[in-house]
Coordinates of C-alpha atoms in Angstrom, one line a residue:
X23 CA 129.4 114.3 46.6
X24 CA 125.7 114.1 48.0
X25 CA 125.3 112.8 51.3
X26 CA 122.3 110.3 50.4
X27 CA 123.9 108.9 47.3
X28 CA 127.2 108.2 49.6
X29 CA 124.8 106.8 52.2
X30 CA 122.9 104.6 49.6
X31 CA 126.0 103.2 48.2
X32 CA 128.2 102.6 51.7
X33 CA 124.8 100.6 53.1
X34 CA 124.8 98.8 49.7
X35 CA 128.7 97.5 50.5
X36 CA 128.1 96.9 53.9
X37 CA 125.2 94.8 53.1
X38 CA 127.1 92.8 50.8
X39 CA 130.3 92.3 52.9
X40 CA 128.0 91.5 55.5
X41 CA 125.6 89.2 53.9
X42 CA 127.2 88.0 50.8
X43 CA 131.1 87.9 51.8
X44 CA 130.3 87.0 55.5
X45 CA 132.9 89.5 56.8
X46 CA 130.5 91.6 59.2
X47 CA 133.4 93.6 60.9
X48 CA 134.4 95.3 57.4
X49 CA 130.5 95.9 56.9
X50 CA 130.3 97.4 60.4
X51 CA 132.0 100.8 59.0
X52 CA 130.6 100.9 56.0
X53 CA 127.6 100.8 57.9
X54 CA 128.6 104.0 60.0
X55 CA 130.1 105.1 57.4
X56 CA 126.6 105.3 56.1
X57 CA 124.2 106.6 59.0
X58 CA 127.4 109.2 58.9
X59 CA 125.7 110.6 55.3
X60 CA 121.8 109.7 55.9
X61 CA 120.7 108.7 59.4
X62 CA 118.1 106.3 58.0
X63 CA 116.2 104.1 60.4
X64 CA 117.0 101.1 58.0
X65 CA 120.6 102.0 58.5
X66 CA 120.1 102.1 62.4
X67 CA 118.5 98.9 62.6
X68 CA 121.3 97.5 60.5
X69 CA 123.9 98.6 62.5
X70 CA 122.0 97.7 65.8
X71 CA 121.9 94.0 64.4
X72 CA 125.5 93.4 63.3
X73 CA 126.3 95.2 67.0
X74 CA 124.8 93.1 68.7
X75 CA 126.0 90.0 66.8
X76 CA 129.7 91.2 67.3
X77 CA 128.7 92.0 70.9
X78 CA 129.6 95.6 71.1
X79 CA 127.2 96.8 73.4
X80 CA 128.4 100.3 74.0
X81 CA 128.0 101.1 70.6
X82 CA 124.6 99.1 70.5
X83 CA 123.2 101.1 73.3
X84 CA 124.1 104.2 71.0
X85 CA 122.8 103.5 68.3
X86 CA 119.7 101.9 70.3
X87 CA 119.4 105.3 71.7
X88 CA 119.4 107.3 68.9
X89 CA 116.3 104.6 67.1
X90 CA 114.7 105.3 70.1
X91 CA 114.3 109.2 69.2
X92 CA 113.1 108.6 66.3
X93 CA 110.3 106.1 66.8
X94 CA 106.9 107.2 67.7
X95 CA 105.1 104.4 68.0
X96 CA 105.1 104.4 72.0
X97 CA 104.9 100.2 71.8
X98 CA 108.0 99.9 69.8
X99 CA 109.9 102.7 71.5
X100 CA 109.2 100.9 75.3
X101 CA 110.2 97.6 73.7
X102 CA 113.8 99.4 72.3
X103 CA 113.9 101.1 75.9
X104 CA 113.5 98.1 77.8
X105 CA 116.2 96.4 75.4
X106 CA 118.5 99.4 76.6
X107 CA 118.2 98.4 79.8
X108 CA 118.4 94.9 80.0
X109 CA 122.2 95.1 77.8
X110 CA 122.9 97.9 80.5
X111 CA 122.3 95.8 83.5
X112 CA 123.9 92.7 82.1
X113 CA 127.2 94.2 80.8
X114 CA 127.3 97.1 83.8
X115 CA 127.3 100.0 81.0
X116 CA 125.3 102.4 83.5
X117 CA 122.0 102.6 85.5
X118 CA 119.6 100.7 83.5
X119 CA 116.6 101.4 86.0
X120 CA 115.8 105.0 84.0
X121 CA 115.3 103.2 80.7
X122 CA 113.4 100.6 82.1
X123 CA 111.1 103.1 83.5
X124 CA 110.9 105.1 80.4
X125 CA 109.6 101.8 78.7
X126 CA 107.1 101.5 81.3
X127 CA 105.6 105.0 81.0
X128 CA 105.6 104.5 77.5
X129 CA 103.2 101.3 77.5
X130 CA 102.2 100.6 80.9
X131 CA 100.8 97.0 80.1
X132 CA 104.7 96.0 79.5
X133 CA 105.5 93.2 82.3
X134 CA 108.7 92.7 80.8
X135 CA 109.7 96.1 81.8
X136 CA 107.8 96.0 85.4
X137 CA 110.1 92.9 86.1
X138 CA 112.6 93.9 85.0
X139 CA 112.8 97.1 87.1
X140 CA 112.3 95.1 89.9
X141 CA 114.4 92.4 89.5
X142 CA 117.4 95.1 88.5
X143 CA 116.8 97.0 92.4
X144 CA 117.0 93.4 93.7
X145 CA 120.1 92.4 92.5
X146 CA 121.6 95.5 93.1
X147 CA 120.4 96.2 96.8
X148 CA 118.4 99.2 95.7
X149 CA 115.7 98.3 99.0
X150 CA 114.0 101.5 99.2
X151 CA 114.0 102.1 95.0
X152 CA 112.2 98.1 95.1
X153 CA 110.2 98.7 98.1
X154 CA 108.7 101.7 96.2
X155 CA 108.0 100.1 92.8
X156 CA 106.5 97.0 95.0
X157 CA 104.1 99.7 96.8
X158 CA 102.8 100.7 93.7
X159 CA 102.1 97.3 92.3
X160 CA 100.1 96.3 95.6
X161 CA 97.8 99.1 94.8
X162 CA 97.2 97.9 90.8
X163 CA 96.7 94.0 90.9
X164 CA 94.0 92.7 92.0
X165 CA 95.0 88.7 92.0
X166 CA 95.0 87.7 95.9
X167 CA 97.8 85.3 95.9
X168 CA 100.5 87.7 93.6
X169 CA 99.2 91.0 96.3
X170 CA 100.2 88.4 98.9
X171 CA 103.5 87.5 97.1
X172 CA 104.4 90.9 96.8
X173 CA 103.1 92.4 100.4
X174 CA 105.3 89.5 101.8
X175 CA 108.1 90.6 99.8
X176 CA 107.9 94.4 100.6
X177 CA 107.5 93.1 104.5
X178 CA 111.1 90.9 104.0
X179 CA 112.7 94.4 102.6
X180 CA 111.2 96.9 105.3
X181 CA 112.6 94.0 108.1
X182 CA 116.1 94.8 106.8
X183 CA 115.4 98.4 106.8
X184 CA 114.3 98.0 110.7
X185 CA 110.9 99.1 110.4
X186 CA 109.4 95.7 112.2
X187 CA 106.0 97.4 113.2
X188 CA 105.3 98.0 109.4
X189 CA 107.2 94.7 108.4
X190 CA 104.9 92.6 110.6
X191 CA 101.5 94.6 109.3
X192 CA 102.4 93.2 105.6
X193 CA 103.0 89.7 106.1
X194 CA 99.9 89.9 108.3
X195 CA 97.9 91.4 105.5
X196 CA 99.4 89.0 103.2
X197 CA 98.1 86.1 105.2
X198 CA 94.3 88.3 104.4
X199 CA 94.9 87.9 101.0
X200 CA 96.1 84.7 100.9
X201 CA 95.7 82.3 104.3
X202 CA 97.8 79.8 102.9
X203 CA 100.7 81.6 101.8
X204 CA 104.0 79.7 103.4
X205 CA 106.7 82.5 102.8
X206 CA 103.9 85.2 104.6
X207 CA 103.5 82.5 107.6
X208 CA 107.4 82.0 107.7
X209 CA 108.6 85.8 107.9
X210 CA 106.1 86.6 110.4
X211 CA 107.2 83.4 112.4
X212 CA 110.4 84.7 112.4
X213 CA 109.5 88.2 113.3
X214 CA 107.8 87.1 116.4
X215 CA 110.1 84.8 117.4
X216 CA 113.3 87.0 117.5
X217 CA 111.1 89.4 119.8
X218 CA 110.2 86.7 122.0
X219 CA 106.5 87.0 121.6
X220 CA 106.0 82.9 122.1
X221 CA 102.1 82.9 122.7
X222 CA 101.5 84.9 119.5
X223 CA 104.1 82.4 117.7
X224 CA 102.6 79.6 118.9
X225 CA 98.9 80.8 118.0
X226 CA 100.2 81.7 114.6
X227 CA 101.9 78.5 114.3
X228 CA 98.9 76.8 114.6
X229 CA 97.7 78.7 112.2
X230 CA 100.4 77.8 109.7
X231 CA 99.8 74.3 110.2
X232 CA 96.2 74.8 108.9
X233 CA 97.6 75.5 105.6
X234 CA 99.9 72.7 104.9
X235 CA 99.4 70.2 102.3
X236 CA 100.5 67.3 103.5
X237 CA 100.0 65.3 106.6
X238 CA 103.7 65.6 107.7
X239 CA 104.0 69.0 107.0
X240 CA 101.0 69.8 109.2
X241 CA 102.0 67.5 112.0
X242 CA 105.6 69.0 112.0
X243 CA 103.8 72.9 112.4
X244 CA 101.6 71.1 115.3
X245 CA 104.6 70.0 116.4
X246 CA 106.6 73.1 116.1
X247 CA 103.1 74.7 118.3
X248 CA 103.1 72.3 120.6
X249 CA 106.2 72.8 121.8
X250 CA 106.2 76.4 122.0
X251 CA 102.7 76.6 124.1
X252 CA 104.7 73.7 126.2
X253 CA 108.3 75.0 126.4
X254 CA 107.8 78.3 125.8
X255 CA 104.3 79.8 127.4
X256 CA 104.4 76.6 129.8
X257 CA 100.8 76.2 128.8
X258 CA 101.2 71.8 128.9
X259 CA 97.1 71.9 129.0
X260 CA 97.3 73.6 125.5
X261 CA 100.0 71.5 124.0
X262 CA 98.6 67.9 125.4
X263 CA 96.3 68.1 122.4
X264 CA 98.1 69.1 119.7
X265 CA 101.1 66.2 120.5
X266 CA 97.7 64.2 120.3
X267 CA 96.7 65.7 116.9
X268 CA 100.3 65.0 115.7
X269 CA 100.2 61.2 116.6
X270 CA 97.1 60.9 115.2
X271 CA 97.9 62.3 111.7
X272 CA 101.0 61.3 111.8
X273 CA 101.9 58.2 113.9
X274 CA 105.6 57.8 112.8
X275 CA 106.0 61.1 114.6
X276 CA 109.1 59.9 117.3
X277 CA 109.2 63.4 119.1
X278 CA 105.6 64.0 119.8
X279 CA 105.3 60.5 120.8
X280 CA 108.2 60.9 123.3
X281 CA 106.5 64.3 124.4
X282 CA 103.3 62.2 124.8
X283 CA 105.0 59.5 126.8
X284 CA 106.7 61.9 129.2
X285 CA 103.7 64.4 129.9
X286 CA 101.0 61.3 130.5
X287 CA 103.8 59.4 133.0
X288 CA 104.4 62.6 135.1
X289 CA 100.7 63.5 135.0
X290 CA 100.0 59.6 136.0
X291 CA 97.6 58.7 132.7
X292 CA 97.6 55.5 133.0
X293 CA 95.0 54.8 130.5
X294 CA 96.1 57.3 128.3
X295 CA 99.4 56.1 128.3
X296 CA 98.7 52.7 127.7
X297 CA 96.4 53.8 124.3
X298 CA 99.4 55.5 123.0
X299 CA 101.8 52.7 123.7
X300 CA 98.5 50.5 121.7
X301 CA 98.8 53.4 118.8
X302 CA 102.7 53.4 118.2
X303 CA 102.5 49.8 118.6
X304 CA 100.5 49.8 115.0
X305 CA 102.9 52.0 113.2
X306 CA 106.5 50.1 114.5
X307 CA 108.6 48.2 111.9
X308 CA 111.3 46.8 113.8
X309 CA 110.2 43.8 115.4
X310 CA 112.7 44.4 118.7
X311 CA 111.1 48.2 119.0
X312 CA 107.8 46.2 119.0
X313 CA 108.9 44.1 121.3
X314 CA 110.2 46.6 124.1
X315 CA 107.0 48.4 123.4
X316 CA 105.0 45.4 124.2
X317 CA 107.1 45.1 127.5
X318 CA 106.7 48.0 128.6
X319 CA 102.8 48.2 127.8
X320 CA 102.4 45.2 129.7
X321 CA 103.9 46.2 132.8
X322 CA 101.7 48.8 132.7
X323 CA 98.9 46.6 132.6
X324 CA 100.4 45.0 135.4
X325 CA 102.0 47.4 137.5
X326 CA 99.4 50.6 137.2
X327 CA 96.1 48.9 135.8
X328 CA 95.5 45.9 137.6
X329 CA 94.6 44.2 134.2
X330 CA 96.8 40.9 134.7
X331 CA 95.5 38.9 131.3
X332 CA 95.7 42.1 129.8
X333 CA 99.8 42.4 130.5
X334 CA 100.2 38.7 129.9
X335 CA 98.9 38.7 126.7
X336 CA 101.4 41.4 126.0
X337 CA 104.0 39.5 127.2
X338 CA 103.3 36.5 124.8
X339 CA 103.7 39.2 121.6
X340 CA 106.6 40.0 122.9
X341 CA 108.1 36.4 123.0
X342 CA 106.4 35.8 119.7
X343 CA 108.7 38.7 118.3
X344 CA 112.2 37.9 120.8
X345 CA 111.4 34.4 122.1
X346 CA 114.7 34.7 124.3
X347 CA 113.7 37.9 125.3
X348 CA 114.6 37.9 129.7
X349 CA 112.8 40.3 130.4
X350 CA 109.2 38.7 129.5
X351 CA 110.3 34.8 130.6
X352 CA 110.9 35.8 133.8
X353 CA 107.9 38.0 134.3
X354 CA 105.3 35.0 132.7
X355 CA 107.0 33.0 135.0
X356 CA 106.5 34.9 138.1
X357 CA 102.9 35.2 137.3
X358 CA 102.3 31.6 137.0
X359 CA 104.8 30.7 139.7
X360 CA 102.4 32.7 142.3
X361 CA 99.1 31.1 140.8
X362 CA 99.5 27.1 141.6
X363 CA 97.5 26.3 138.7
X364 CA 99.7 27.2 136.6
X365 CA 103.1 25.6 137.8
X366 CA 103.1 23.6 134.5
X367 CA 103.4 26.6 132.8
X368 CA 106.0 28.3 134.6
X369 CA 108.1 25.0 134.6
X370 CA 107.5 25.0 130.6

C-alpha cells in the first residue's frame, strides 16, 4: 500500500525480467509501473535505457524530458537536451532546434549542440534561422580559416535569399581571412559572372589562380583569366601573358597552346611563334604530332625567317620520326634541287 515500497519492488522485477530473464518488453511496464509510485531518477534512467534499446522514441523523449527537470547540473542537463533533439530530428517527432538551443544556453562550450543546430536549419531549409546562428558564430571564433568557412557559407545562403550586394561582401571578406580559400573564390566567381562583370572576374580569377596548389590547377585558373581578359574584356595585350604563364607551367596545356598559336600568327610573331612551336615540341609524345610539329616549324624557318639550315634541319627530325612523310621529301628536295651542289642529295 505505500507508494515507495510498490516502486521499490516493481523496479526490482523489472530489473530482473530485464537483466536476468532477458524479456525487456515485460520489464518495460514494470518499470512505469514503478516511476508511476516514486519518480526516482534511477528509475528514469532505467526506463530511458530499455526505451531506447526497444526504439520507442516518443516515449524516450518523455521520459528524457522529465530527467531533464530534474537535473541541475547544467553540463548533464545540455547533454540530455541535446540528446532530445538529435532523436527529434532523426525520427521527425517535432522541432528539435528549441532543445538544441536550450543545451547550448545551458553550457555554451557544447559544439555538439552548435552543430547540431546548424546542421538541423540546413537540412531543413531553415535559411534565415542558419544564417542567424552562422552570424553569431562569425563574431565568437577567432580561427581565420573556420571565419572564412562560415562567412562563405552565410554568403552562399544570403545569394539564395537575393541579397547579392551583401552575398558578394562575405565571400570577399572571407577571401581577408583566408586568401586561399577555394569555395570563397568559387561563389564570388560565380556571382560576378552571372552579372556580367568580366574585368572583375577575370582580375579575381587571377587571383584564384594564386592560391592553387598544383601546377595544373593554377594553369587551368590562368587559363580560365586568360580567356576572359581575351574573350570577354577583349583586352588580348592582358591575356598574351598569361597563355604564356600557362605554357610555361604547364606545357601539356593543348588550349592555351592553340590560343598561343592563333594570337602570335595573326599578330605576325614570327619569332615568338617559332619558340612555342620549339616548347611544345619538348613536351609531345606521339611521334607523328612531333612530326607535323617539326613541319610546320620548319616552314616557318623557311617561309617567314629566312633561316634555311634552320628549317632543314627540322625537316630531317621530321623524316627521322615519319621517313615517308611527303610533305618533308619533297620540300628537302626542292631545296637541294635549286642549290647545284646539292643535286646528289636531291637525287638520293
Amino acid at each position: 500500500e505505500i507508494p515507495s515500497e510498490r516502486a521499490a519492488i516493481s523496479y526490482k522485477l523489472a530489473t530482473i525480467w530485464e537483466r536476468q530473464l532477458s524479456n525487456p518488453r515485460k520489464a518495460v511496464h514494470l518499470y512505469e509501473r514503478a516511476l508511476e509510485n516514486n519518480p526516482s531518477i534511477w528509475c528514469l534512467w532505467s526506463l530511458a535505457q530499455i526505451y531506447e534499446q526497444l526504439g520507442m522514441s516518443r516515449e524516450l523523449c518523455s521520459v528524457l524530458e522529465q530527467m531533464a527537470s530534474g537535473v541541475t547540473d547544467r553540463r548533464a542537463a545540455a547533454e540530455i537536451q541535446l540528446k532530445i533533439g538529435r532523436i527529434k530530428h532523426v525520427v521527425s517527432l517535432g522541432d528539435p532546434i528549441p532543445h538544441l538551443r536550450h543545451a547550448l544556453d545551458l553550457d555554451s562550450g557544447e559544439r555538439f549542440a552548435q552543430r547540431a543546430i546548424e546542421r538541423t536549419l540546413r537540412e531543413t531549409g531553415r535559411r534565415s534561422e542558419l544564417a542567424e546562428v552562422l552570424g553569431q558564430r562569425i563574431e565568437l571564433t577567432t580561427d581565420p580559416r573556420e571565419k572564412a568557412c562560415l562567412l562563405t557559407e552565410l554568403a552562399e545562403i544570403l545569394v539564395k535569399q537575393g541579397d547579392l550586394v551583401a552575398a558578394e561582401s562575405d565571400f570577399r571578406e572571407a577571401l581577408e581571412h583566408a586568401k586561399s580559400h577555394l569555395p570563397a573564390f568559387a561563389g564570388l566567381r560565380r556571382l560576378l559572372e552571372e552579372q556580367q562583370r568580366y574585368r572583375e572576374l577575370a582580375e579575381l580569377t587571377e587571383e584564384e589562380a594564386s592560391a592553387m596548389e598544383s601546377n595544373r590547377g593554377m594553369a587551368d585558373a590562368l587559363f580560365r583569366a586568360a580567356t576572359l581578359w581575351q574573350d570577354q574584356v577583349g583586352d588580348v595585350p592582358r591575356a598574351l601573358p598569361l597563355y604564356g604563364k600557362v605554357h610555361k607551367i604547364y606545357p601539356g596545356h593543348g588550349e592555351a597552346y592553340q590560343r598561343l598559336h592563333s594570337i602570335m600568327t595573326s599578330e605576325q610573331d614570327w619569332a615568338g611563334l617559332a619558340s612555342l612551336i620549339r616548347g611544345q615540341i619538348s613536351t609531345a609524345q606521339d611521334p607523328l604530332v612531333t612530326s607535323n610539329m617539326f613541319i610546320e616549324l620548319g616552314q616557318l624557318y623557311l617561309q617567314r625567317l629566312s633561316q634555311h639550315r634552320k628549317g632543314e634541319a627540322c625537316f630531317r627530325r621530321a623524316l627521322d620520326l615519319e621517313p615517308d612523310n611527303i610533305v618533308s621529301l619533297t620540300t628537302l628536295g626542292d631545296m637541294y634541287y635549286t642549290n647545284p651542289r646539292r643535286w646528289s642529295a636531291a637525287l638520293k
